[in-house]
XYZ file of C-alpha atoms in Angstrom:
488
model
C 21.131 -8.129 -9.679
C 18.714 -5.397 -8.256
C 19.382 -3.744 -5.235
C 15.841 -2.231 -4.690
C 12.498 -4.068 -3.077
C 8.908 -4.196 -3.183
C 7.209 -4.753 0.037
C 3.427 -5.722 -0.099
C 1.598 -6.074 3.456
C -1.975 -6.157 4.414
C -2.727 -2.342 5.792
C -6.308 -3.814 7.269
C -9.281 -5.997 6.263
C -9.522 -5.252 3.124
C -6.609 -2.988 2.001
C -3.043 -3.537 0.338
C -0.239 -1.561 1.358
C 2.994 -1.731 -1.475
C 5.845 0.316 -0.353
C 9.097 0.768 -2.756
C 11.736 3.660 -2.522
C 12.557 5.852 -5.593
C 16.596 5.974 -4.766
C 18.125 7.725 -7.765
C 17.060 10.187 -10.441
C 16.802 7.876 -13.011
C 13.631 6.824 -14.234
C 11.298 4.531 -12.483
C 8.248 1.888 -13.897
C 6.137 0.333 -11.551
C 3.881 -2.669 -13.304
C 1.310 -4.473 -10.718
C -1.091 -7.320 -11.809
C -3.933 -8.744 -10.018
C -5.113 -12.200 -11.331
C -8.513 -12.654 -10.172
C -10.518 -15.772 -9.954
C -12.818 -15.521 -13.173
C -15.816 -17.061 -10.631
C -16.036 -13.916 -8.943
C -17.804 -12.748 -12.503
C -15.413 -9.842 -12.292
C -15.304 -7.979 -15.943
C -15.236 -4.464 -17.532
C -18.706 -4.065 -17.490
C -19.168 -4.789 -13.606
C -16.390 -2.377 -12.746
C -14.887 -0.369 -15.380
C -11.106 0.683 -15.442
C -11.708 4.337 -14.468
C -13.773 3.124 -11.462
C -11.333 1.263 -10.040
C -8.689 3.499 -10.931
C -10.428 6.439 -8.654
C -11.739 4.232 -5.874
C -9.511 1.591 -5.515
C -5.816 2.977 -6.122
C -4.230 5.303 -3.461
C -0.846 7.120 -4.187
C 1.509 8.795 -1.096
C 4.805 9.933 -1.370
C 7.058 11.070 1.420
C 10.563 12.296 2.028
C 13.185 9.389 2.996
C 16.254 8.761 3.950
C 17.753 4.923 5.178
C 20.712 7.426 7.316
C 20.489 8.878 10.428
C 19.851 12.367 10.070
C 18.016 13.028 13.686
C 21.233 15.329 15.010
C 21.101 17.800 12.281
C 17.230 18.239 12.678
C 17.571 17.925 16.601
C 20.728 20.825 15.826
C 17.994 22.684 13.877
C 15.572 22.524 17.257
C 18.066 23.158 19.565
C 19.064 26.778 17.237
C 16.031 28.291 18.869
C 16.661 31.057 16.030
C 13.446 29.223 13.967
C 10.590 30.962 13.070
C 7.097 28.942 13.792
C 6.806 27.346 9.954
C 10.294 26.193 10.603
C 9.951 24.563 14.003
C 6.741 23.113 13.028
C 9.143 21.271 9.803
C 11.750 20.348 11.751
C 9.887 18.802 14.732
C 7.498 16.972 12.074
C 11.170 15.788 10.398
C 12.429 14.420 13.917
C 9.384 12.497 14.613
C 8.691 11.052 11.072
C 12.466 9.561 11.161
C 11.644 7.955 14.513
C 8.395 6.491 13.508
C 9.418 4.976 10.472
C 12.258 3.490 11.842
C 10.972 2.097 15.182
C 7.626 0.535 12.915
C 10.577 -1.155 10.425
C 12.132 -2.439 13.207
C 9.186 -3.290 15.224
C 8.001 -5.053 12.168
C 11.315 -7.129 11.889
C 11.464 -7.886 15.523
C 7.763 -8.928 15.272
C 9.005 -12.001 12.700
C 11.454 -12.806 14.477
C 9.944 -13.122 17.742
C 6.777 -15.235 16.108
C 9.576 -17.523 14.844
C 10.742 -18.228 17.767
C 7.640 -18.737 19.722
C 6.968 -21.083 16.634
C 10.211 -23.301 17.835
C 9.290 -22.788 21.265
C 5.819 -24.794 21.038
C 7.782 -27.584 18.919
C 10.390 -27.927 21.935
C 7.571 -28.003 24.143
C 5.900 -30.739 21.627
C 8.845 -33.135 21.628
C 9.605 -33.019 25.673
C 6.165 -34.123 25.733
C 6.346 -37.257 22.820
C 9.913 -38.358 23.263
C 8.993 -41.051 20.749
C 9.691 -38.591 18.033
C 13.013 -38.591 15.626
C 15.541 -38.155 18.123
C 18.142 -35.511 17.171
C 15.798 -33.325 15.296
C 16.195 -30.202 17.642
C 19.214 -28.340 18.125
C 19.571 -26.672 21.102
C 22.616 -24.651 20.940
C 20.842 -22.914 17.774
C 17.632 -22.309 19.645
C 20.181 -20.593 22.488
C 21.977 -18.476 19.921
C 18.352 -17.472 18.534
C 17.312 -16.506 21.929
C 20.334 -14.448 22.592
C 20.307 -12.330 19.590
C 16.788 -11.685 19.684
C 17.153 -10.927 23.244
C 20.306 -8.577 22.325
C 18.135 -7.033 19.385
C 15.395 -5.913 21.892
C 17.623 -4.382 23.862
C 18.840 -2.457 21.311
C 15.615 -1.268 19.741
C 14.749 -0.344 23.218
C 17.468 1.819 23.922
C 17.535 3.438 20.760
C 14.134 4.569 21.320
C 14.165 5.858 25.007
C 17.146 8.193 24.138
C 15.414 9.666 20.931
C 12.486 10.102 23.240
C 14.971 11.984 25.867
C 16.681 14.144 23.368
C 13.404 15.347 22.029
C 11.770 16.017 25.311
C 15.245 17.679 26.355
C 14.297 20.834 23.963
C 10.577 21.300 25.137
C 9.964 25.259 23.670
C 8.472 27.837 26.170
C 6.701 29.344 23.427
C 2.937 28.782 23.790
C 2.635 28.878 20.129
C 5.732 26.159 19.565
C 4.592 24.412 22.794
C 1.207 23.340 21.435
C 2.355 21.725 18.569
C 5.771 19.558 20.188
C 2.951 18.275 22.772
C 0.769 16.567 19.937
C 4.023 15.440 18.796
C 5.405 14.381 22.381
C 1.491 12.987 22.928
C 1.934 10.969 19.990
C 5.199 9.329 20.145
C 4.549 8.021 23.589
C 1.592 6.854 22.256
C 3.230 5.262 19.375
C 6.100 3.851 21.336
C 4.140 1.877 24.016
C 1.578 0.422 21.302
C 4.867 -1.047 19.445
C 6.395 -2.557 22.592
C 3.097 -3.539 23.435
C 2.969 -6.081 20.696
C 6.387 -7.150 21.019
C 5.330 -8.252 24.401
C 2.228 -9.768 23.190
C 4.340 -12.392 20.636
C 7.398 -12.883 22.611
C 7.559 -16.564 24.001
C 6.295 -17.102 27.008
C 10.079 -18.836 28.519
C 12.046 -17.895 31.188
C 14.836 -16.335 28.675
C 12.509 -13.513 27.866
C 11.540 -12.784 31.132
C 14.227 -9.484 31.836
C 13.562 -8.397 28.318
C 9.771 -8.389 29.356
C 9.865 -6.598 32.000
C 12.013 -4.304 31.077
C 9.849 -3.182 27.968
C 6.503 -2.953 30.336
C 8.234 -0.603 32.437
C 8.804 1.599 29.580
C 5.395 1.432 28.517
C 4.264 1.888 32.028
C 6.645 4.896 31.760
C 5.157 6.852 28.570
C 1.616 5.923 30.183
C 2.677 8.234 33.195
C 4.180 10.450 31.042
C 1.396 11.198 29.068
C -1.032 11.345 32.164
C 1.431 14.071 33.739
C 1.337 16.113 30.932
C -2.169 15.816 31.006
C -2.732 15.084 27.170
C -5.407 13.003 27.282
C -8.900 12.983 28.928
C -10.170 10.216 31.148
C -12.488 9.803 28.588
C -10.497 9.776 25.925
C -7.929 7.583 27.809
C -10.742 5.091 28.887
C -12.452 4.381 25.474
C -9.472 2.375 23.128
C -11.433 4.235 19.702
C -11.513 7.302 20.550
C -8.008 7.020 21.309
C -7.073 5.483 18.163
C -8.798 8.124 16.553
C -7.090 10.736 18.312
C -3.347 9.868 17.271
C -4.645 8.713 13.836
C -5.007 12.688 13.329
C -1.641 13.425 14.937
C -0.090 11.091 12.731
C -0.992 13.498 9.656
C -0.273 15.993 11.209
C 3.581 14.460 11.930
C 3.571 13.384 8.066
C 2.006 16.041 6.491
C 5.000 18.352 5.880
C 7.071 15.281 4.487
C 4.103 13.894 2.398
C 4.210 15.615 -1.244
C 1.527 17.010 -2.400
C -0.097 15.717 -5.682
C -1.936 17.239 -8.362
C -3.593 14.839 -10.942
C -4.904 15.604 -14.781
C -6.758 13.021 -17.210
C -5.075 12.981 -19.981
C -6.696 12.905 -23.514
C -9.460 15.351 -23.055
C -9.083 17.634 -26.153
C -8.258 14.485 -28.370
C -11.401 12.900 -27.267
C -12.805 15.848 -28.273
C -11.200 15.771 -31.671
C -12.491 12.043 -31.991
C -15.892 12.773 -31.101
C -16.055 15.247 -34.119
C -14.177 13.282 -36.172
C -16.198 10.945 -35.902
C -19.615 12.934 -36.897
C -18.012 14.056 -39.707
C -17.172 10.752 -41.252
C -20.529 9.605 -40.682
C -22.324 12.723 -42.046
C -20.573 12.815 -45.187
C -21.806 9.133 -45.687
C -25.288 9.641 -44.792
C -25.560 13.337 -47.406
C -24.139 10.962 -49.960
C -26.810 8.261 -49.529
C -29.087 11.186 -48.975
C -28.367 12.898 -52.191
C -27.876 9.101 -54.241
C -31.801 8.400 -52.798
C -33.114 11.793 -53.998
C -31.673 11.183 -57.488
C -33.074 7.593 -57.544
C -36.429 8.689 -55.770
C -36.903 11.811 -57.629
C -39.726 13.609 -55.653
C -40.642 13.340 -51.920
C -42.468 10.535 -51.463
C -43.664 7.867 -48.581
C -40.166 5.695 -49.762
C -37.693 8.948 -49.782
C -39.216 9.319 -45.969
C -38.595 5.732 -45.156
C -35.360 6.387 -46.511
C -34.193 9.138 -44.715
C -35.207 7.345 -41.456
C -32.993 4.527 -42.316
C -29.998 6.323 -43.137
C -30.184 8.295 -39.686
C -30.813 6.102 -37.980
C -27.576 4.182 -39.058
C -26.047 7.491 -38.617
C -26.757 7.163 -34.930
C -25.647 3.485 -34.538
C -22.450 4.202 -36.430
C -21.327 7.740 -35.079
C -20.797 6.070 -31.262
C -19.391 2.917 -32.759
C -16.664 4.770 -35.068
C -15.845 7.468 -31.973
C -15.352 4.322 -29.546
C -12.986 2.243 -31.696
C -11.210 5.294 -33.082
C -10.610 6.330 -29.582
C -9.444 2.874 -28.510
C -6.907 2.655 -31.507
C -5.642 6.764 -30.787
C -5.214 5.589 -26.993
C -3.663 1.999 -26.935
C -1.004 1.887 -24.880
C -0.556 5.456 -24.178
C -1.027 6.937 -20.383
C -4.425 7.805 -19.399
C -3.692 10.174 -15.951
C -0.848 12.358 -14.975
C -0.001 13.413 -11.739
C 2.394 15.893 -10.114
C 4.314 15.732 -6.751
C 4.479 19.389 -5.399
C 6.759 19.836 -2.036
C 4.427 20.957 0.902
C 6.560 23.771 1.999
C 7.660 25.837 -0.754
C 5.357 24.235 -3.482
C 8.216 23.128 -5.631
C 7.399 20.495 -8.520
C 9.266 17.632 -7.143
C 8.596 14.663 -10.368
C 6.301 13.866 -12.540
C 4.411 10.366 -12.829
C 2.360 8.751 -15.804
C -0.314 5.682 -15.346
C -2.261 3.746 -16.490
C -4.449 0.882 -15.688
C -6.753 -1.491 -17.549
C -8.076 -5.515 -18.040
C -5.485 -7.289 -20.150
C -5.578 -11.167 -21.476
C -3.154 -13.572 -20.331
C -2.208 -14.587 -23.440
C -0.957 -10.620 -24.046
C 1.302 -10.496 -20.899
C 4.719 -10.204 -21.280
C 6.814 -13.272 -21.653
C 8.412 -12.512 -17.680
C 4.938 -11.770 -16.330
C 3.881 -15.348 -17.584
C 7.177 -17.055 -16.278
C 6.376 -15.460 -12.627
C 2.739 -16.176 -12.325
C 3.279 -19.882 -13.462
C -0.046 -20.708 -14.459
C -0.946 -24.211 -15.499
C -3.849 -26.059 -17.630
C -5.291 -27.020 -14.517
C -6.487 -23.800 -13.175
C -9.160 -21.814 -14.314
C -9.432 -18.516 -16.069
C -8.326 -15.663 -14.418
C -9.197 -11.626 -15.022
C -5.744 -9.834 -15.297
C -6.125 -6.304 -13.827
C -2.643 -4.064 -14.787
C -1.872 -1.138 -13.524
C 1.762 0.878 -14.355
C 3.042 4.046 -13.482
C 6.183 5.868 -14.742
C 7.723 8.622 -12.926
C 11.014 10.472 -13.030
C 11.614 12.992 -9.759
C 14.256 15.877 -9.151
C 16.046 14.926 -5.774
C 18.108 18.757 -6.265
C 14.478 20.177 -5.211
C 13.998 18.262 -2.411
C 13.803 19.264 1.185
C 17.498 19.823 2.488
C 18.547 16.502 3.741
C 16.910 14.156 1.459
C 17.299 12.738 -1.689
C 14.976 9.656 -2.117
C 11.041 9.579 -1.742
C 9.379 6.305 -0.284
C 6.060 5.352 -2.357
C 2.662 3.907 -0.826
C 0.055 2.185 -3.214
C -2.423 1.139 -1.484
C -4.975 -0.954 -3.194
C -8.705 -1.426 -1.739
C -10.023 -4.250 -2.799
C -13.176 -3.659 -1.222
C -14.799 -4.260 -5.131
C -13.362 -7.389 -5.391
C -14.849 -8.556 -2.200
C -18.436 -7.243 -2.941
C -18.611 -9.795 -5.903
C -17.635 -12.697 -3.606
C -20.189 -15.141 -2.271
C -21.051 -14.528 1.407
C -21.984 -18.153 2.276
C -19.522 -21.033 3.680
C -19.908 -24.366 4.763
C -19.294 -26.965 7.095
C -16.295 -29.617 6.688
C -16.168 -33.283 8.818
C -12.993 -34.219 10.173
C -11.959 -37.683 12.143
C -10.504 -37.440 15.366
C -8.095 -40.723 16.447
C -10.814 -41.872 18.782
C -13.308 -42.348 16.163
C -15.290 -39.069 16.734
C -16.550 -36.922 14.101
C -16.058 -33.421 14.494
C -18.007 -30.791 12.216
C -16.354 -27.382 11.432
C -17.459 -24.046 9.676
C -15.128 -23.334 6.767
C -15.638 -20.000 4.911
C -15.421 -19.796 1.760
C -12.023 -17.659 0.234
C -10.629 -17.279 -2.967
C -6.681 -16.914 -3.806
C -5.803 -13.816 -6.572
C -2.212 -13.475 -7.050
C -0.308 -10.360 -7.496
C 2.662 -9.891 -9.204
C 5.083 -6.815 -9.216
C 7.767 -5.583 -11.812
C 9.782 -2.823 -10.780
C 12.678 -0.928 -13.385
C 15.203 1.393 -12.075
C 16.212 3.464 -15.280
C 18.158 1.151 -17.169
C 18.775 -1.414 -14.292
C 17.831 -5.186 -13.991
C 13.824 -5.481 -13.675
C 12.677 -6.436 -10.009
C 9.824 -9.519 -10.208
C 8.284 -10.750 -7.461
C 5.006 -12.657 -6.791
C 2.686 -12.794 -3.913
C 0.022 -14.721 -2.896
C -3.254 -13.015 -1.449
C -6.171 -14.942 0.174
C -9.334 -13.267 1.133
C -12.698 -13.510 2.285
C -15.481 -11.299 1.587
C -14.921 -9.693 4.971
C -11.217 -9.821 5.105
C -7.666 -10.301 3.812
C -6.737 -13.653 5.459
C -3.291 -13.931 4.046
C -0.158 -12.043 2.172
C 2.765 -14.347 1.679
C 5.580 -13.738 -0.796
C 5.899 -16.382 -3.610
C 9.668 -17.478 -4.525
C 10.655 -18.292 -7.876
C 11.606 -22.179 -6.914
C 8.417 -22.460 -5.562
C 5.201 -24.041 -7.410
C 1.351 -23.453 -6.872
């Protein structure tokens, strides 16, 4: 059974953010499919594959490790032997580790706590209709929910404020290494209250939260004094939520910029299209000088009819020559890769891997028996445009930065052009109320595309997974992960 995941999650409105880790040295294949609704009159014409390619599919890679590795890097700060370049890496290091793993647990502590607000409302529900199945509820579970959710928060919260104080225990005297740990410093405050913050926001609203609660606001009231001490932010900046946002959106590249690889890309196929092109002329030309010479030996003489003649035969010249260089070019390139890109490290400039893609429109019936099985499409539903994207990539872990030996992958898909060729209107719905009123409601109008994921570790079992994505023309209204048992 495979050990690695896929995660897909909805970055903003209109954006799709798939994560997977590379673990091992082996190679790895990545195969994603859209399945758009054909009634969005989507097609190679309206968008072409190298169009969406460039403006709609987004590559990062970054150093990662799942183990704790913030003592040797906080051993590495703490040498003060490092030059500037060093410090710089090792502080960006220290507070990449603690951002990805307070936003993973944030983001698991998130879906938990919406759970249990879920089963809070349906307690509430049944106190107030005891006519309801009796029995249903079990309140010893809900208890035990409570408690480790409660005991998980803790936890997360402790973690955090001593990462915080070990950091802030090595503040440089250096000017020039003191400017660059307080965008850091300014920045994981930052980061830290926002992700409490939303903890509180979903927690339930019962007593058994109420410690946890207040315990987390006083840490966020805590990094908001902090911050305002140091002096990091304006009053302006502080008092205006975008140009806040802005701000740490920059110091977050600057945290992930030494750990993000650099890439260099190529399109592959240039001097064979080349070759194709001429090829192609060639072909055609030695037809045309054989009618031309098999019309002068009919015609004899120039006349009105050779004139006509030669007109005819380059002009088929012209309609041939792009029609024999297209399909010749199709047949040289089926199936082969049509980019290639290179992961560079963004210290030393090592070549880290290598990765090969390609993307275009495919018909259903030429999917692969296990793509078919996953998607699960019946005779009832309509047409849909398969969009397929792979890549294929093999990296070199013994280059990588000391300390890491796995790189964590980020394709993020706009679907922006999929949403431009959606209708813009919706309508209204009636609904019957128990007292006999009729109650009118705007509905807009959204369409469902489903994407479906195959991922192959070297020689390992393949990974499938399907999810479901519903959007809007304005917005992604919904990601939820399909499971096998499940139907459409």
């Amino acid at each position: 059974m495979a050990t690695h995941q896929v995660t897909v999650e909805r970055r903003d409105s209109l954006h799709l953010k798939v994560s997977r880790v590379l673990r091992e040295e082996s190679s790895h294949r990545l195969d994603v499919y859209l399945f758009v609704p054909s009634e969005i009159g989507l097609n190679a014409h309206v968008l072409s594959e190298d169009a969406f390619y460039h403006g709609a599919i987004h590559v990062k890679r970054t150093y990662y490790s799942d183990r704790h590795r913030l003592p040797l890097v906080m051993s590495r700060l703490a040498g003060k032997r490092l030059d500037t370049d060093q410090y710089r890496l090792g502080l960006s290091l220290y507070a990449y580790q603690y951002v990805v793993a307070l936003e993973r647990s944030t983001q698991a502590l998130l879906d938990q706590a919406r759970l249990a607000r879920k089963a809070e409302k349906r307690g509430t529900e049944k106190v107030e209709k005891p006519e309801q199945a009796p029995g249903a509820g079990k309140p010893e579970d809900a208890k035990e929910e409570t408690g480790r959710l409660r005991d998980q928060l803790e936890e997360t919260l402790d973690l955090a404020r001593g990462i915080l104080r070990r950091l802030r225990r090595q503040e440089p005297t250096d000017e020039s290494l003191h400017r660059y740990y307080a965008n850091i410093d300014n920045y994981l405050s930052w980061f830290t209250e926002q992700q409490l913050l939303a903890l509180i926001a979903h927690l339930p609203r019962g007593n058994d939260y109420r410690q946890i609660r207040t315990r987390l606001l006083g840490v966020c009231h805590d990094e908001d004094e902090h911050r305002r001490a140091r002096h990091y932010n304006s009053e302006r900046v502080t008092r205006d939520p975008t140009r806040m946002s802005n701000k740490m959106r920059l110091l977050r590249r600057l945290i992930e910029y030494p750990v993000t690889l650099k890439q260099r890309n190529q399109e592959l196929g240039g001097g064979e299209e080349k070759a194709v092109k001429g090829l192609a002329t060639a072909v055609v030309m030695v037809f045309v000088t054989l009618g031309l010479l098999e019309a002068r030996a009919v015609l004899g003489d120039i006349t009105a009819l050779f004139v006509l003649s030669l007109a005819v035969l380059y002009a088929l010249r012209e309609v041939f020559k792009d029609d024999l260089r297209i399909t010749l070019w199709r047949w040289l390139r089926r199936g082969r890769p049509k980019w290639r890109r290179q992961y560079l490290d963004a210290h030393s400039n090592a070549v880290l891997g290598r990765q090969l893609e390609w993307f275009d429109y495919q018909r259903y019936s030429g999917l692969d028996e296990d793509i078919r099985r996953v998607r699960k499409r019946n005779m009832a539903q309509r047409e849909e445009i398969v969009l397929h994207y792979r890549s294929s990539s093999r990296m070199s872990p013994t280059r990588f930065l000391s300390g890491y030996d796995r790189t964590r992958e980020t394709l993020t898909l706009n679907l922006s052009p999929l949403a431009r060729l959606m209708d813009k209107g919706d309508h209204h719905v009636y609904r019957l109320e128990e007292k006999g009123q009729v109650v009118r409601e705007p509905v807009e109008k959204r369409h469902l595309i489903n994407l479906v994921i195959r991922e192959v570790e070297g020689d390992g079992t393949p990974l499938l997974q399907r999810w479901k994505i519903v959007m809007s023309r304005s917005k992604i209204v919904d990601v939820e992960l399909v499971h096998e048992e499940e139907t459409d």
